[in-house]
CSV table of C-alpha atoms in Angstrom, one decimal:
chain,number,residue,atom,x,y,z
A,1,MET,CA,-72.9,12.0,37.8
A,2,LYS,CA,-72.0,9.0,35.6
A,3,ALA,CA,-73.0,10.9,32.5
A,4,ALA,CA,-70.8,13.9,33.4
A,5,ARG,CA,-67.9,11.5,34.1
A,6,CYS,CA,-68.3,9.8,30.7
A,7,ILE,CA,-68.4,13.2,29.0
A,8,GLY,CA,-65.2,14.2,30.8
A,9,LEU,CA,-63.4,11.0,29.7
A,10,SER,CA,-64.6,11.5,26.1
A,11,VAL,CA,-63.3,15.0,26.0
A,12,ALA,CA,-59.9,13.9,27.5
A,13,ALA,CA,-59.6,11.1,25.0
A,14,LEU,CA,-60.4,13.5,22.1
A,15,CYS,CA,-57.7,15.9,23.3
A,16,LEU,CA,-55.1,13.2,23.5
A,17,THR,CA,-56.0,12.0,20.0
A,18,ARG,CA,-55.7,15.5,18.6
A,19,ALA,CA,-52.3,16.0,20.5
A,20,ALA,CA,-51.0,12.8,19.0
A,21,SER,CA,-52.2,13.8,15.5
A,22,ALA,CA,-50.5,17.2,15.9
A,23,GLU,CA,-47.2,15.5,17.0
A,24,ASP,CA,-47.4,13.1,14.0
A,25,ALA,CA,-48.0,16.1,11.7
A,26,ALA,CA,-45.0,17.9,13.2
A,27,ARG,CA,-42.7,14.9,12.6
A,28,PRO,CA,-40.8,15.2,9.3
A,29,ARG,CA,-42.3,12.9,6.7
A,30,ASN,CA,-39.0,12.0,5.1
A,31,VAL,CA,-37.5,10.8,8.4
A,32,LEU,CA,-37.4,7.2,9.7
A,33,GLU,CA,-37.4,6.5,13.4
A,34,ILE,CA,-35.4,3.5,14.4
A,35,PRO,CA,-37.0,1.7,17.4
A,36,ALA,CA,-34.7,2.1,20.4
A,37,PRO,CA,-34.5,-0.4,23.3
A,38,ALA,CA,-34.9,0.7,26.9
A,39,ARG,CA,-32.6,3.6,27.9
A,40,ARG,CA,-31.5,4.2,24.4
A,41,ARG,CA,-32.6,7.2,22.3
A,42,SER,CA,-34.2,7.0,18.9
A,43,VAL,CA,-32.3,8.1,15.8
A,44,HIS,CA,-33.8,10.0,13.0
A,45,VAL,CA,-32.0,9.8,9.6
A,46,PRO,CA,-33.0,11.2,6.2
A,47,ARG,CA,-34.4,8.8,3.8
A,48,SER,CA,-32.4,10.1,0.8
A,49,ALA,CA,-29.5,12.4,0.0
A,50,LYS,CA,-31.8,15.1,-1.4
A,51,ASP,CA,-33.2,15.7,2.1
A,52,TRP,CA,-29.8,16.6,3.6
A,53,PRO,CA,-29.0,20.2,4.4
A,54,VAL,CA,-27.0,21.9,1.8
A,55,GLY,CA,-23.2,21.5,2.2
A,56,THR,CA,-23.4,18.4,4.5
A,57,THR,CA,-21.8,15.1,3.6
A,58,ALA,CA,-22.9,13.0,6.6
A,59,VAL,CA,-26.3,11.7,7.6
A,60,ARG,CA,-25.4,11.5,11.3
A,61,PRO,CA,-22.2,10.5,13.0
A,62,GLY,CA,-22.6,7.3,15.0
A,63,ASP,CA,-21.4,3.8,15.7
A,64,VAL,CA,-22.0,1.5,12.7
A,65,ALA,CA,-23.4,1.7,9.2
A,66,VAL,CA,-25.0,-1.2,7.3
A,67,VAL,CA,-24.2,-1.6,3.6
A,68,ARG,CA,-26.9,-3.5,1.7
A,69,LEU,CA,-26.1,-7.1,1.1
A,70,VAL,CA,-25.1,-8.2,-2.4
A,71,ALA,CA,-26.1,-11.5,-4.0
A,72,THR,CA,-24.5,-14.3,-5.9
A,73,GLY,CA,-27.1,-16.5,-7.6
A,74,PRO,CA,-30.9,-16.2,-7.8
A,75,VAL,CA,-31.8,-14.0,-4.9
A,76,LEU,CA,-34.7,-11.6,-5.0
A,77,GLU,CA,-33.9,-7.9,-4.4
A,78,ALA,CA,-36.8,-7.7,-1.9
A,79,ASP,CA,-35.2,-10.6,0.1
A,80,LEU,CA,-31.9,-8.9,0.1
A,81,ALA,CA,-33.4,-5.7,1.4
A,82,ALA,CA,-35.3,-7.5,4.1
A,83,ALA,CA,-32.2,-9.3,5.3
A,84,SER,CA,-30.2,-6.1,5.3
A,85,ASP,CA,-32.8,-4.3,7.3
A,86,ALA,CA,-32.8,-7.3,9.8
A,87,VAL,CA,-29.1,-7.0,10.2
A,88,ALA,CA,-29.5,-3.3,11.0
A,89,ALA,CA,-32.3,-4.0,13.5
A,90,GLU,CA,-30.2,-6.6,15.3
A,91,LEU,CA,-27.2,-4.2,15.4
A,92,ARG,CA,-29.5,-1.6,16.9
A,93,LEU,CA,-29.6,-3.7,20.1
A,94,SER,CA,-25.8,-3.3,20.6
A,95,TYR,CA,-25.0,0.1,19.1
A,96,SER,CA,-26.6,3.4,20.0
A,97,GLU,CA,-26.7,4.6,16.4
A,98,VAL,CA,-27.1,2.5,13.2
A,99,LEU,CA,-27.2,3.9,9.6
A,100,LEU,CA,-29.8,1.9,7.6
A,101,PRO,CA,-28.8,0.3,4.3
A,102,ALA,CA,-30.8,2.6,2.1
A,103,ASP,CA,-29.4,5.7,3.8
A,104,ALA,CA,-25.8,4.3,3.6
A,105,ALA,CA,-26.2,3.7,-0.1
A,106,ALA,CA,-27.3,7.3,-0.7
A,107,GLY,CA,-24.4,8.6,1.4
A,108,ILE,CA,-21.8,6.4,-0.3
A,109,GLU,CA,-23.0,7.4,-3.7
A,110,ARG,CA,-22.7,11.0,-2.8
A,111,ALA,CA,-19.3,10.7,-1.2
A,112,GLN,CA,-17.7,8.2,-3.6
A,113,PRO,CA,-19.7,8.0,-6.9
A,114,GLY,CA,-19.5,4.6,-8.4
A,115,CYS,CA,-18.3,2.9,-5.3
A,116,LEU,CA,-21.4,0.7,-5.0
A,117,THR,CA,-20.9,-0.7,-8.5
A,118,ALA,CA,-18.0,-2.7,-7.4
A,119,PRO,CA,-18.0,-2.4,-3.6
A,120,GLY,CA,-14.6,-2.8,-1.9
A,121,ALA,CA,-13.8,-2.3,1.7
A,122,ARG,CA,-11.4,0.6,1.1
A,123,CYS,CA,-13.8,2.5,-1.1
A,124,LEU,CA,-16.8,2.0,1.2
A,125,GLY,CA,-14.6,2.8,4.2
A,126,ARG,CA,-13.5,6.1,2.8
A,127,ALA,CA,-17.0,7.2,2.0
A,128,LEU,CA,-18.4,6.2,5.4
A,129,GLU,CA,-15.5,7.7,7.3
A,130,ASP,CA,-16.2,11.0,5.5
A,131,MET,CA,-19.8,10.7,6.6
A,132,GLY,CA,-18.8,10.1,10.3
A,133,TRP,CA,-19.4,6.4,10.7
A,134,PRO,CA,-16.3,4.6,12.2
A,135,MET,CA,-17.5,1.1,11.3
A,136,PHE,CA,-19.6,-0.7,8.8
A,137,VAL,CA,-21.1,-4.1,8.1
A,138,SER,CA,-21.4,-5.5,4.6
A,139,GLY,CA,-22.2,-9.0,3.4
A,140,ARG,CA,-23.1,-11.4,0.7
A,141,VAL,CA,-25.9,-13.9,0.1
A,142,THR,CA,-24.7,-16.9,-2.1
A,143,ARG,CA,-27.4,-19.2,-3.4
A,144,SER,CA,-26.4,-22.5,-5.1
A,145,GLY,CA,-29.1,-25.1,-5.6
A,146,ALA,CA,-30.9,-25.8,-2.4
A,147,SER,CA,-28.2,-24.2,-0.2
A,148,THR,CA,-27.9,-20.6,0.7
A,149,GLU,CA,-24.8,-19.1,2.5
A,150,VAL,CA,-24.9,-15.7,4.2
A,151,THR,CA,-21.7,-14.0,5.1
A,152,LEU,CA,-21.4,-10.8,7.2
A,153,GLU,CA,-18.2,-8.8,7.8
A,154,LEU,CA,-17.5,-5.9,10.1
A,155,PHE,CA,-14.9,-3.4,8.9
A,156,GLU,CA,-13.1,-0.4,10.3
A,157,SER,CA,-13.9,2.5,8.0
A,158,ARG,CA,-10.6,4.4,8.4
A,159,THR,CA,-8.4,1.5,7.4
A,160,GLY,CA,-10.8,-0.8,5.6
A,161,ARG,CA,-9.6,-3.7,7.7
A,162,SER,CA,-11.8,-6.6,8.8
A,163,LEU,CA,-12.6,-6.6,12.5
A,164,ALA,CA,-14.8,-9.8,12.4
A,165,ARG,CA,-16.3,-12.2,9.9
A,166,ALA,CA,-19.2,-14.7,10.3
A,167,SER,CA,-20.7,-17.1,7.8
A,168,ARG,CA,-23.5,-19.7,7.9
A,169,GLU,CA,-25.4,-21.9,5.5
A,170,THR,CA,-29.1,-22.6,5.5
A,171,THR,CA,-31.6,-24.6,3.4
A,172,ALA,CA,-34.3,-22.1,4.0
A,173,ALA,CA,-34.8,-20.3,0.7
A,174,ASP,CA,-37.6,-17.9,1.8
A,175,ARG,CA,-37.3,-14.4,3.1
A,176,ALA,CA,-38.0,-15.4,6.7
A,177,GLY,CA,-35.0,-17.8,6.6
A,178,LEU,CA,-32.7,-15.0,5.4
A,179,VAL,CA,-33.9,-12.6,8.0
A,180,ALA,CA,-33.5,-15.1,10.8
A,181,LEU,CA,-30.0,-16.0,9.6
A,182,GLY,CA,-29.0,-12.4,9.3
A,183,ARG,CA,-29.8,-11.8,13.0
A,184,VAL,CA,-27.9,-14.8,14.1
A,185,LEU,CA,-24.8,-13.7,12.1
A,186,VAL,CA,-24.8,-10.4,13.9
A,187,ARG,CA,-24.5,-12.2,17.2
A,188,ASP,CA,-21.7,-14.2,15.7
A,189,LEU,CA,-19.9,-11.0,14.7
A,190,ALA,CA,-20.2,-9.7,18.2
A,191,ARG,CA,-18.3,-12.8,19.5
A,192,GLY,CA,-15.7,-12.3,16.7
A,193,VAL,CA,-15.1,-8.7,17.8
A,194,GLU,CA,-14.6,-9.9,21.4
A,195,ALA,CA,-12.0,-12.4,20.2
A,196,GLY,CA,-10.3,-9.8,18.2
A,197,ARG,CA,-9.7,-7.7,21.3
A,198,ARG,CA,-7.3,-10.3,22.5
A,199,VAL,CA,-4.9,-10.1,19.5
A,200,ALA,CA,-3.0,-7.2,17.8
A,201,HIS,CA,-3.4,-6.3,14.2
A,202,LEU,CA,-0.4,-5.3,12.0
A,203,ALA,CA,-0.4,-4.0,8.5
A,204,VAL,CA,2.9,-3.7,6.5
A,205,ASP,CA,3.4,-1.8,3.2
A,206,SER,CA,6.6,-1.3,1.3
A,207,ASP,CA,7.9,0.6,-1.6
A,208,PRO,CA,8.4,-1.3,-3.8
A,209,GLU,CA,5.8,-4.0,-3.1
A,210,ALA,CA,6.2,-7.8,-3.0
A,211,ALA,CA,8.9,-7.7,-0.3
A,212,THR,CA,9.2,-10.6,2.1
A,213,VAL,CA,7.7,-9.9,5.6
A,214,THR,CA,9.3,-11.7,8.6
A,215,VAL,CA,8.0,-11.3,12.1
A,216,ASN,CA,10.1,-12.7,15.0
A,217,GLY,CA,12.1,-14.8,12.5
A,218,ARG,CA,9.0,-16.3,10.8
A,219,MET,CA,8.1,-15.4,7.3
A,220,VAL,CA,4.4,-14.4,7.2
A,221,GLY,CA,3.9,-13.2,3.7
A,222,ARG,CA,4.7,-10.4,1.2
A,223,THR,CA,3.8,-6.8,1.1
A,224,PRO,CA,1.2,-5.4,1.2
A,225,TRP,CA,0.5,-7.7,4.2
A,226,ALA,CA,-1.9,-7.6,7.1
A,227,GLY,CA,-2.7,-10.1,9.9
A,228,ASP,CA,-3.3,-10.7,13.6
A,229,LEU,CA,-0.4,-11.3,15.9
A,230,GLU,CA,0.2,-12.1,19.6
A,231,PRO,CA,0.5,-8.9,21.7
A,232,GLY,CA,3.9,-7.9,22.9
A,233,ARG,CA,7.3,-7.1,21.5
A,234,ALA,CA,8.0,-8.1,17.9
A,235,THR,CA,10.8,-7.7,15.4
A,236,LEU,CA,9.7,-6.9,11.9
A,237,VAL,CA,12.0,-7.4,8.9
A,238,VAL,CA,11.2,-6.5,5.3
A,239,GLU,CA,13.5,-7.5,2.5
A,240,LEU,CA,13.6,-7.7,-1.3
A,241,SER,CA,16.2,-8.9,-3.7
A,242,GLY,CA,18.4,-6.0,-4.9
A,243,ARG,CA,17.1,-3.7,-2.1
A,244,VAL,CA,18.4,-2.8,1.3
A,245,ARG,CA,16.8,-4.8,4.1
A,246,GLN,CA,14.7,-2.8,6.7
A,247,SER,CA,13.9,-3.8,10.2
A,248,ARG,CA,11.8,-2.3,13.1
A,249,ASP,CA,11.1,-3.2,16.7
A,250,LEU,CA,7.4,-3.0,17.5
A,251,ASP,CA,5.4,-3.1,20.7
A,252,LEU,CA,2.0,-4.6,19.8
A,253,ALA,CA,-0.9,-4.0,22.1
A,254,ALA,CA,-4.0,-6.3,22.3
A,255,GLY,CA,-7.0,-5.0,20.4
A,256,GLU,CA,-4.9,-2.3,18.7
A,257,SER,CA,-4.0,-1.8,15.1
A,258,GLU,CA,-0.6,-0.6,13.8
A,259,ARG,CA,0.5,0.1,10.2
A,260,VAL,CA,4.1,0.2,9.1
A,261,VAL,CA,5.2,1.7,5.8
A,262,LEU,CA,8.9,1.1,4.8
A,263,THR,CA,10.9,2.3,1.8
A,264,LEU,CA,13.5,-0.1,0.5
A,265,PRO,CA,16.4,1.8,-1.1
A,266,GLY,CA,18.2,0.4,-4.1
A,267,SER,CA,21.4,-1.7,-3.6
A,268,THR,CA,23.6,1.2,-4.7
A,269,ALA,CA,23.0,2.7,-1.3
A,270,ALA,CA,24.4,-0.4,0.4
A,271,ALA,CA,27.9,-0.7,1.6
A,272,ARG,CA,30.1,-2.9,-0.7
A,273,ARG,CA,32.4,-5.7,0.4
A,274,ARG,CA,35.8,-4.6,-0.9
A,275,PRO,CA,37.8,-7.5,-2.3
A,276,LEU,CA,41.2,-8.0,-0.8
A,277,VAL,CA,43.0,-11.2,-2.0
A,278,GLY,CA,42.7,-10.5,-5.7
A,279,PRO,CA,43.8,-6.9,-5.7
A,280,LEU,CA,46.6,-7.7,-3.3
A,281,LEU,CA,48.1,-10.4,-5.6
A,282,LEU,CA,47.7,-8.2,-8.7
A,283,GLY,CA,49.4,-5.3,-6.9
A,284,VAL,CA,52.3,-7.5,-5.8
A,285,ALA,CA,52.7,-8.8,-9.3
A,286,GLY,CA,52.7,-5.2,-10.7
A,287,LEU,CA,55.4,-4.1,-8.2
A,288,GLY,CA,57.4,-7.2,-9.2
A,289,LEU,CA,57.3,-6.2,-12.8
A,290,ILE,CA,58.4,-2.7,-12.0
A,291,VAL,CA,61.4,-4.1,-10.0
A,292,LEU,CA,62.2,-6.5,-12.8
A,293,ASP,CA,62.1,-3.7,-15.2
A,294,ALA,CA,64.6,-1.7,-13.2
A,295,VAL,CA,66.9,-4.7,-12.8
A,296,THR,CA,66.8,-5.5,-16.5
A,297,LEU,CA,67.4,-1.9,-17.4
A,298,ALA,CA,70.5,-1.7,-15.1
A,299,ALA,CA,71.9,-5.0,-16.3
A,300,ARG,CA,71.4,-5.1,-20.1
A,301,GLY,CA,69.1,-2.3,-21.1
A,302,CYS,CA,71.8,-0.1,-22.5
A,303,THR,CA,72.6,-0.9,-26.2
A,304,GLY,CA,75.0,2.0,-26.9
A,305,THR,CA,77.7,3.8,-24.9
A,306,GLY,CA,78.5,7.5,-25.4
A,307,ALA,CA,81.9,9.2,-25.5
A,308,ALA,CA,82.0,9.8,-21.7
A,309,GLY,CA,81.0,6.2,-20.9
A,310,THR,CA,77.3,7.0,-20.4
A,311,CYS,CA,74.4,5.1,-21.9
A,312,ALA,CA,73.5,6.6,-25.2
A,313,ARG,CA,70.6,4.2,-26.2
A,314,ILE,CA,68.2,2.1,-24.2
A,315,ALA,CA,66.5,-1.1,-25.5
A,316,PRO,CA,62.8,-0.2,-25.8
A,317,VAL,CA,61.3,-3.7,-25.6
A,318,PRO,CA,62.2,-4.6,-22.0
A,319,PHE,CA,61.3,-1.2,-20.7
A,320,ALA,CA,57.9,-1.3,-22.4
A,321,VAL,CA,57.0,-4.9,-21.5
A,322,TYR,CA,58.1,-4.8,-17.8
A,323,GLY,CA,57.5,-1.2,-17.0
A,324,LEU,CA,54.1,-0.6,-18.5
A,325,GLY,CA,53.0,-4.1,-17.4
A,326,GLY,CA,53.9,-3.3,-13.8
A,327,VAL,CA,52.1,0.1,-13.8
A,328,ALA,CA,49.0,-1.4,-15.4
A,329,ALA,CA,48.9,-4.2,-12.8
A,330,VAL,CA,49.2,-1.8,-9.9
A,331,GLY,CA,46.5,0.5,-11.4
A,332,GLY,CA,44.2,-2.5,-11.9
A,333,ALA,CA,44.7,-3.6,-8.3
A,334,PHE,CA,43.8,-0.1,-7.1
A,335,LEU,CA,40.6,0.0,-9.2
A,336,TRP,CA,39.6,-3.5,-8.3
A,337,TYR,CA,39.9,-2.8,-4.6
A,338,PHE,CA,38.0,0.5,-4.5
A,339,PHE,CA,35.3,-0.1,-7.2
A,340,GLY,CA,34.9,-3.9,-7.3
A,341,GLY,CA,32.9,-6.3,-5.2
A,342,GLN,CA,29.2,-6.9,-4.6
A,343,PRO,CA,26.7,-5.0,-2.5
A,344,ASP,CA,26.8,-6.0,1.1
A,345,ALA,CA,23.7,-7.7,2.5
A,346,ALA,CA,24.2,-6.0,5.9
A,347,GLU,CA,21.1,-4.7,7.4
A,348,VAL,CA,20.3,-1.0,7.3
A,349,SER,CA,18.0,-0.5,10.3
A,350,ALA,CA,14.9,1.7,10.2
A,351,ARG,CA,14.7,2.1,13.9
């Protein structure tokens, strides 16, 4: 009886072993399985771009992608890779899907060739948004002497704006120290994201750039400008010398992002302050000259009398001096009033 039971158990174990082997054989060899915590599903992502189906530009739409850390100073490539993978593993505890650094690099190079040569948030964000990843984490390891600083930053792919940033220093120069610090910084990022949900983010662009940005009467910078503000109603004013000032009333919500783009027309589009005193005085003087010309002409302008007692010849000098001077003064006053003055600084609202 014992022998039969042992034979039965051996056969069952052999069957289970063969079933597991068959399952492993059926699993794609170019696929990496990310270990999933309880009640979370595993994610399979291709190891390189050549394994993607023809015509696709995304590995897998999901929550957050991890861009491989870059280094300043003497940092081994293997240490960077290990720290980047540790960041992805720690993120996996909070996000249902995480794109690993190697796969993110392959996808970015395919979507935005050359972007990884000089990685910027906008370039990386465009590539990862096209791939279906709404957020990404990138960072830098800076080593100087015995000190090593690791910085991680979480970005929104669509806008390239920073959602949270965390940085710490360590004296541990080995790989294990970098891995441990990377995991700690991910938890710091999570706290930063939670704090960011209590403020509103505003980005302001203008054409032309370098315009002064004022929020609720306080100058905060020049365009292009972006920053966090208290939620609620806010009055935005953008102005630049020689351009028409623009304003807008905003209702900023906590945890939300708003982008405002304003065009500043040239000063020729602005209303002009028409001068009054100068043209008025000049016009009065012109009219006075015309009246004086008429009086002079009536009194002693005639230099010769005809047979019937009429004036046969008029003196040209008084007529020319007073008459033409008066007409010129009145015409000058007219031109001064309608075409003179400076552009008005009055606000042209963009509401």
